[in-house]
Amino acid sequence: MKFLFDDTIAGIATAPGEGGVAIVRVSGRDAASLLCSAFRGKKNIAPENIPTRLMRYGHIIGADGEVIDEAMAVLFRAPYSYTREDVAELHVHGGSFCAQKTLARLVELGARIAQPGEFTRRAFENGRIDLSQAEAVMDAIRADGELASRAAQDQLSGSLRREIEDFQSRLTMLLAKIDAAADYPDEDLDEETRVSCVEEFRRLSDRMQVLLRSAKDARHIRDGVATAIFGAPNAGKSSVLNLLLGSDRAIVTPIAGTTRDTLEERLVLRGLVFRLIDTAGIRDTEDTVEAIGVDRAKNTIEQADILVFVIDSANQADFDPQVAASLPTDKPLLVLLNKSDLTTEVSSSQIETLLPRAKVLSICARTGEGGDALRDALYEMALGETSQSSSQLLLGNMRHVQLLKEACSILQRGLDAAMSGIPVDLLGVDVQQAWQVLGQITGNTCEEDVIDAIFANFCVGK
Amino acid sequence: MDFYVAGSYDVVVIGLGHAGVEAALASARLGAKTLAMCIQLESIALMACNPAIGGTAKGHLVREVDALGGEMGKAADATCSQFRMLHTGKGPAVHSLRGQADKKEYQSYMRSVLEKEENLDLLQAEARDILMRDGKLYAVTTTTGALYETKSVIVATGVYLKARTITGELVKESGPSGLFPASHLSASLIELGIPLMRFKTGTPPRLDARSIDFSKTVVQDGDVPPVPFSFMTDEIDVEQIPCHLTNTNERTHQILRDNMHRSPLYSGIIEGTGTRYCPSIEDKVVKFPARDRHPIFLEPEVRGGLEIYVQGMSSSMPEQVQFDALHTIEGLENCRIMRTAYAIEYDCIRAEILDHTLCCKDIKGLYFAGQVNGTSGYEEAAAQGLIAGINAALALQGKEPLILDRADAYIGVLIDDLVTKQTPEPYRMMTSRAEYRLFLRQDNADMRLTRKGHAVGLASDERLARLEEKERQLAIALEALARHRLRSNELPQQMIDRGLNRDTSYLASERVTRGFSYEEVRAVCPELPEIIPSAREQAEIHLRYDGYISRQMSQIEQFRRLEEMALPADFDYNALDSLRLEARQKLSAIRPLSLGQASRISGVSPADIQVLMIALKQRRMRLQAQGTKVDPMTGVEHAE
């Protein structure tokens, strides 16, 4: 068996931290002999005689013959392994100590420590998985939060690829029709071909848009939902943050303008990550440091996915109609009427008149009243429509999103052209181009720069 | 058998059909001392099937052959009895020129051109052996005992190798039209290690004009004025004769459907290669089940002759089925068959043994062109003959070969398909095979190819001068169109009717973009110069389809990037276990020149290409580490 790569890599395959078992994985031409040197089973078996895919009991043995750990070992012979190379796995006791010592022993024996994602890269380069699957593995490695790993799992199983390949096969069928019209010009196939193009361009771009809408949710799921908390100075923004996080991360003082910078905290609600950004109060200020904070606050609002507007219900001056009017209208907005234990100067009906699209909640950040309702509201706003159907395919990778957008806009341009009466055979250019762009997602068009770019992400510094 | 040395040549061309003629002329014109032999000199440039040059996709080939300096376009211009630019209602990529040939005139024109060529000797003989000595091509012998020493051989035997014709139950050892088959050369080719296979093709029956009721058909006249094929022909002064159009109907289709099991090509259709098969009438009935009729053109074989060719009824069905089907067609109810349809079976080579110059990869100087490579059609043959002839001559002079790629020309598509894809049936040029057809138009063949033809020495100085003049006028026109505005107050009524009004100021170029012709616009914009029609046409296409054309150009750029990634000839595919087995076998057999060509081999998947791409990178790094220079763009290796 010959291999694409000369060296043998080793790494700890299980997540760091406490756990029952840790797995040390080895891949490459020397995997079998490394297994033999590092592991001693009941019988001494030569590397070439190790049975494939059979778990054996034994011990990890150090350079001086000392026992490092009790272990199970298994060898997957090429090409039937994760990387399509010979792969050995050593299952040792959990916790990083045994795994680290085992890894160190393998390095001593000649293995190289794997770069992040390198096993996956080998799987890809050896043709075992395609680009979208490889990227999904990378996403899974980076993902924190349960929903994120579910989205990554989705891609891994190839459901994204199947969807894109379906787009591609529909485009291929369409191209066949356009080709037939060009090959048999006497048969007058142009008009029926045009109708097919219009229908199919429309149908496909619609389906792509559904997928693209899910991209926003997927980004939320992977990167966390950027949630801007803002309002007039001293309206209680930091208290709201603390209410959500249950800790005194932000300084809560009664002096207006205490929070001079934006603070960011991560909150996990039912598997979904929120990046809570506490901003300085929005008001005109003479204080330079605070002024920078106010600018940032405006910036944060621009970039946030969700807006939380905190209003002191006891202070009529807090509800500035100008600020309300300047808020972006395309983002979910939650208005919190804070300090409901004091007298109420601002009523929810007042807010509903000015900001009809907002969801309004009354809370008391100090006592914790309304906290559950607040968490529910955030979760619902973040997931939007997708929270309904948890099985939906989520498009989570930014490169994929961009390519899909490009394909979608090519089809929309083609749709316009088809309807404007352009000669049908020209539409073949649109179809080819869209097909090509989609192929960059699944990797079934082969462009070197795409592969290079993805490799750059696989292995930092290599 | 004993041979006597009868002569010594640079190039020997075997066969003088459409491939052989272009090959012989190109080689002789590039200075190679050339001998061209065929079994019967009367059969030079014989049109054994349809009496037409050009047509869909094929018209492109004729223009390309002409742009490079070939003869076919000029011969068609000099002898055709009718000219029509087809599909002018469709996009510019599909426009194609078709000439109604006069078979006899065409043959005598070509024969006299061949006879006038200084470096060229003609010979009636059947080639017997191609001989090698010390691993080099050495001579061609004939069945009459002559031996001609030569450095290169171009095999252009068409359908003659071990040919058998099949007419119903009757099987004969015969070439087309009752000509002698070539019975010896196949054995010699096998001895040289050339893999052969059997192909089959056919031709429809010819009808007696007196038995056709032309009053029930639609008259199809030629274009006035006729548009020439050759970029060297200014105008054609000929009395054009009409063709006639009729249609099949449901009854015709029913007869064909009822007998589909009797069609030898039908099994090929079910295997399904999409749209890419020869459009015989039964194919069309299968492919377009919803259509209740297909056009049938009735075409005279020679000017003033009785024999009528039935275009659109090409069929491999038994004669009786054809007879019944023909009699259902309007105008043909009482038709009499004058020449029976027949199928012909012949030896052809597996073209994947050839490189892109059409030279055998393993035998230097041995070229193959035309139907012997598994193609069908006069134009396909001529295109290959031209490329083989040019490259045989260039190789003898030690010059760089002329290779056209898929984005240069239909010829490039044709040859790349032949040497890359193993085609299971005769290969016919079709529009859909050209990925970049919006750029590969028949109207710009000169702009794409004449400079290449001139550089190798085949296209004349005058041809180049004509191209430069066309380009000069085009540039002037585009510049003027972008600068001047229409005189709105002078707009004629027909422009008002098409949505313009006299109070608005219009930019000339925008009006052309929106579908007005250059001449219409010039009538109300006198600042525009008068330019030749070919430059006008370019200006109109350029303005109307610019967006699509420039997108096509960027696709071409992408395509060329993979084309330029060279695969070394000694690359050991069997050592790459990450390649799937089928890919390893195909790649080892075809030995593609580039990653691009590899990606077009059936059985090589995108995943295989990714593996190759990575293996190439690793090889490059290894070689660089050893001190070999590698071009970073193309991967071409230069030993220090």
XYZ file of C-alpha atoms in Angstrom, chain B residues 102-420:
319
model
C -23.626 19.785 -56.304
C -21.842 16.523 -55.670
C -20.233 16.243 -59.100
C -19.131 19.868 -59.279
C -17.619 19.683 -55.809
C -15.553 16.634 -56.730
C -14.198 18.084 -59.947
C -13.354 21.382 -58.197
C -11.356 19.558 -55.519
C -9.611 17.337 -58.026
C -8.433 20.310 -60.029
C -7.201 22.100 -56.887
C -5.220 18.998 -55.947
C -3.796 18.674 -59.438
C -2.602 22.274 -59.404
C -0.671 21.842 -56.168
C 3.068 21.813 -56.879
C 4.325 19.711 -53.991
C 1.605 17.128 -54.351
C 1.518 13.874 -56.356
C -1.713 11.935 -56.812
C -1.788 8.158 -57.144
C -4.475 5.539 -57.704
C -3.467 2.639 -55.509
C -4.560 0.608 -52.527
C -2.171 0.927 -49.591
C -1.013 -2.422 -48.318
C 1.429 -1.908 -45.459
C 2.832 0.868 -43.357
C 6.414 -0.196 -42.678
C 8.733 0.682 -39.821
C 12.503 0.264 -39.707
C 14.629 0.697 -36.583
C 11.594 1.910 -34.660
C 10.859 4.643 -37.206
C 8.264 5.060 -39.914
C 9.881 4.100 -43.143
C 7.537 3.442 -46.061
C 4.070 2.744 -47.433
C 3.611 -0.112 -49.901
C 0.782 -0.698 -52.368
C -1.018 -3.867 -53.409
C 0.609 -3.514 -56.823
C 4.103 -3.877 -55.388
C 5.303 -0.282 -55.127
C 7.144 1.022 -52.085
C 7.158 4.720 -51.220
C 9.673 5.839 -48.656
C 8.285 8.463 -46.317
C 8.838 10.189 -42.984
C 5.162 10.654 -42.163
C 1.923 8.904 -42.983
C -1.580 10.308 -42.663
C -4.196 7.571 -42.643
C -7.492 8.987 -43.925
C -9.223 5.848 -45.097
C -12.742 6.914 -44.133
C -15.133 3.965 -44.129
C -13.117 1.850 -46.564
C -11.164 -0.402 -44.186
C -12.663 -3.892 -44.515
C -15.890 -2.200 -45.538
C -19.097 -4.200 -45.897
C -22.369 -2.704 -47.043
C -25.642 -4.025 -45.734
C -28.823 -3.515 -47.690
C -31.568 -5.408 -45.987
C -30.443 -9.049 -46.145
C -27.745 -8.339 -48.721
C -24.226 -8.065 -47.375
C -21.367 -7.161 -49.731
C -17.657 -6.566 -49.347
C -17.806 -3.037 -50.685
C -17.008 0.604 -50.013
C -19.627 3.329 -50.302
C -21.470 3.714 -53.624
C -20.170 0.388 -54.848
C -16.488 1.427 -54.624
C -13.757 -1.058 -53.725
C -13.084 -1.577 -50.031
C -9.553 -1.465 -48.590
C -8.913 -4.997 -47.498
C -5.191 -5.022 -46.666
C -4.331 -2.036 -44.514
C -6.204 -3.189 -41.383
C -3.793 -6.088 -40.901
C -0.825 -3.735 -41.164
C -2.350 -1.402 -38.575
C -2.932 -4.287 -36.192
C 0.695 -5.305 -36.668
C 1.712 -1.768 -35.675
C -0.293 -2.198 -32.494
C -3.143 0.123 -33.455
C -6.361 -1.057 -31.765
C -9.268 -1.317 -34.213
C -13.015 -1.521 -33.740
C -16.034 -1.873 -36.032
C -18.363 1.041 -36.589
C -21.513 1.207 -38.621
C -23.232 4.112 -40.302
C -25.896 4.499 -42.950
C -27.419 6.687 -45.599
C -31.105 7.170 -46.512
C -32.679 6.221 -49.832
C -32.768 8.645 -52.783
C -36.077 9.292 -54.489
C -37.006 9.942 -58.115
C -37.940 13.620 -58.436
C -40.690 12.739 -60.920
C -42.500 10.643 -58.302
C -42.672 13.493 -55.764
C -45.630 15.867 -55.655
C -43.724 19.092 -54.982
C -46.968 21.098 -55.013
C -47.737 19.645 -51.567
C -44.420 20.877 -50.189
C -43.081 24.256 -49.164
C -40.464 25.782 -51.442
C -37.226 26.681 -49.677
C -35.212 29.254 -51.561
C -31.670 30.275 -50.799
C -30.726 33.544 -49.097
C -30.505 36.614 -51.310
C -27.736 37.506 -51.591
C -26.064 34.193 -50.772
C -23.694 34.305 -47.780
C -20.356 32.655 -48.585
C -18.521 30.149 -46.386
C -15.043 31.452 -47.056
C -13.761 34.662 -45.526
C -11.959 35.075 -48.848
C -15.125 35.094 -50.965
C -16.708 38.526 -51.408
C -19.807 37.514 -53.256
C -21.298 34.503 -54.950
C -22.773 34.877 -58.371
C -24.892 31.787 -58.877
C -28.406 30.908 -59.884
C -29.708 29.242 -56.743
C -32.081 26.320 -56.980
C -34.781 25.608 -54.399
C -35.141 22.735 -51.953
C -38.504 21.579 -50.681
C -39.860 21.127 -47.203
C -42.435 18.653 -46.012
C -43.132 17.063 -42.633
C -43.541 13.704 -41.003
C -46.829 13.108 -39.197
C -48.363 10.887 -36.536
C -48.794 8.012 -38.978
C -45.094 8.158 -39.868
C -44.185 8.118 -36.193
C -46.520 5.220 -35.474
C -44.850 3.092 -38.121
C -41.427 3.918 -36.678
C -42.557 3.236 -33.107
C -44.108 -0.084 -34.098
C -40.791 -1.140 -35.591
C -38.442 0.368 -33.046
C -37.170 -3.070 -32.024
C -35.840 -3.465 -35.569
C -33.607 -0.386 -35.350
C -29.993 -1.461 -34.779
C -29.108 1.898 -33.234
C -31.993 1.774 -30.812
C -30.129 -0.163 -28.152
C -27.596 2.655 -28.115
C -30.336 5.132 -27.417
C -31.680 3.339 -24.402
C -28.229 3.381 -22.842
C -28.768 7.089 -23.067
C -26.148 9.699 -23.714
C -28.582 12.578 -23.281
C -28.975 14.694 -26.348
C -25.734 13.598 -27.838
C -26.542 11.118 -30.529
C -27.009 11.203 -34.242
C -30.452 12.569 -35.033
C -31.971 9.812 -37.131
C -35.720 9.982 -37.529
C -36.334 7.171 -35.043
C -34.117 8.968 -32.519
C -36.246 12.075 -32.859
C -39.445 10.098 -32.434
C -38.055 8.654 -29.200
C -36.535 11.862 -27.959
C -39.460 14.182 -28.656
C -42.515 11.984 -28.077
C -44.804 15.002 -27.743
C -44.040 16.359 -31.192
C -46.468 15.372 -33.905
C -44.184 16.235 -36.823
C -40.571 16.641 -37.853
C -39.316 18.558 -40.884
C -38.144 16.659 -43.966
C -36.072 18.441 -46.603
C -36.017 17.229 -50.195
C -32.654 18.082 -51.729
C -31.310 17.600 -55.257
C -28.043 15.645 -55.377
C -26.749 17.582 -58.389
C -28.011 20.637 -60.207
C -30.715 19.550 -62.665
C -30.559 15.881 -61.638
C -33.431 13.559 -60.801
C -32.043 12.023 -57.625
C -33.518 13.578 -54.476
C -31.955 13.133 -51.041
C -34.435 12.961 -48.151
C -32.819 14.899 -45.334
C -34.404 14.277 -41.938
C -35.237 10.672 -42.770
C -31.804 9.381 -41.926
C -32.578 5.973 -40.526
C -31.154 2.605 -39.754
C -34.494 0.877 -40.146
C -34.989 -1.957 -42.643
C -35.861 -0.784 -46.139
C -39.479 -1.856 -45.978
C -40.080 0.157 -42.813
C -38.513 3.185 -44.484
C -40.669 2.595 -47.564
C -43.859 2.482 -45.511
C -42.834 5.497 -43.458
C -41.931 7.569 -46.527
C -45.323 6.920 -48.122
C -47.153 8.483 -45.172
C -45.473 11.826 -45.816
C -47.236 14.561 -47.711
C -45.884 14.858 -51.234
C -44.179 11.456 -51.001
C -47.317 9.295 -51.117
C -46.301 7.836 -54.468
C -42.541 8.208 -54.219
C -40.274 5.786 -56.006
C -36.986 4.817 -54.454
C -34.167 5.339 -56.929
C -31.225 4.303 -54.775
C -31.763 2.062 -51.813
C -30.574 3.015 -48.389
C -27.687 1.018 -47.056
C -25.642 0.696 -43.944
C -21.885 0.389 -44.060
C -19.637 -1.337 -41.556
C -15.918 -0.591 -41.373
C -12.775 -0.677 -39.261
C -11.858 2.423 -37.356
C -9.222 3.026 -34.721
C -9.570 3.787 -31.037
C -8.768 7.461 -31.213
C -7.527 7.663 -27.618
C -4.180 6.376 -28.935
C -3.762 9.768 -30.613
C -2.487 13.021 -29.180
C -4.033 16.411 -29.901
C -2.091 16.748 -33.171
C -3.795 13.489 -34.276
C -0.435 11.746 -34.212
C -0.198 8.294 -32.714
C 1.329 8.666 -29.225
C 3.586 5.668 -29.684
C 4.596 6.011 -33.353
C 6.102 9.327 -34.316
C 4.921 10.541 -37.719
C 1.848 8.300 -37.990
C -1.315 10.421 -38.149
C -4.981 9.487 -38.438
C -7.766 11.753 -39.656
C -11.436 11.556 -40.525
C -13.942 8.743 -40.261
C -11.198 6.217 -39.506
C -11.045 7.989 -36.116
C -14.674 7.172 -35.473
C -16.316 10.404 -36.604
C -19.104 10.979 -39.085
C -19.546 13.847 -41.520
C -17.558 15.586 -44.263
C -16.838 18.667 -42.179
C -15.567 16.708 -39.172
C -13.299 14.809 -41.562
C -12.001 17.938 -43.288
C -11.201 19.577 -39.944
C -9.152 16.597 -38.809
C -7.414 16.267 -42.159
C -6.350 19.889 -41.971
C -4.938 19.552 -38.442
C -3.132 16.302 -39.264
C -1.697 17.742 -42.496
C -0.497 20.927 -40.793
C 1.079 19.064 -37.894
C 2.752 16.419 -40.056
C 4.446 19.225 -42.000
C 5.299 21.257 -38.882
C 6.837 18.231 -37.184
C 9.101 17.585 -40.179
C 10.280 21.183 -39.954
C 10.910 20.757 -36.245
C 8.329 23.432 -35.400
C 5.850 23.721 -32.541
C 2.602 21.861 -33.308
C -0.730 23.576 -33.931
C -3.099 22.501 -31.175
C -6.508 24.077 -30.780
C -8.248 23.765 -27.420
C -11.938 23.644 -26.558
C -12.090 27.401 -26.190
C -10.301 28.068 -29.494
C -12.571 26.282 -31.909
C -15.121 23.569 -32.577
C -12.146 21.787 -34.134
C -10.531 21.827 -30.697
C -13.665 20.371 -29.127
C -13.850 17.693 -31.805
C -10.255 16.544 -31.411
C -10.231 16.754 -27.620
C -13.402 14.649 -27.473
C -11.920 12.114 -29.877
C -8.665 11.604 -28.018
C -10.179 11.851 -24.527
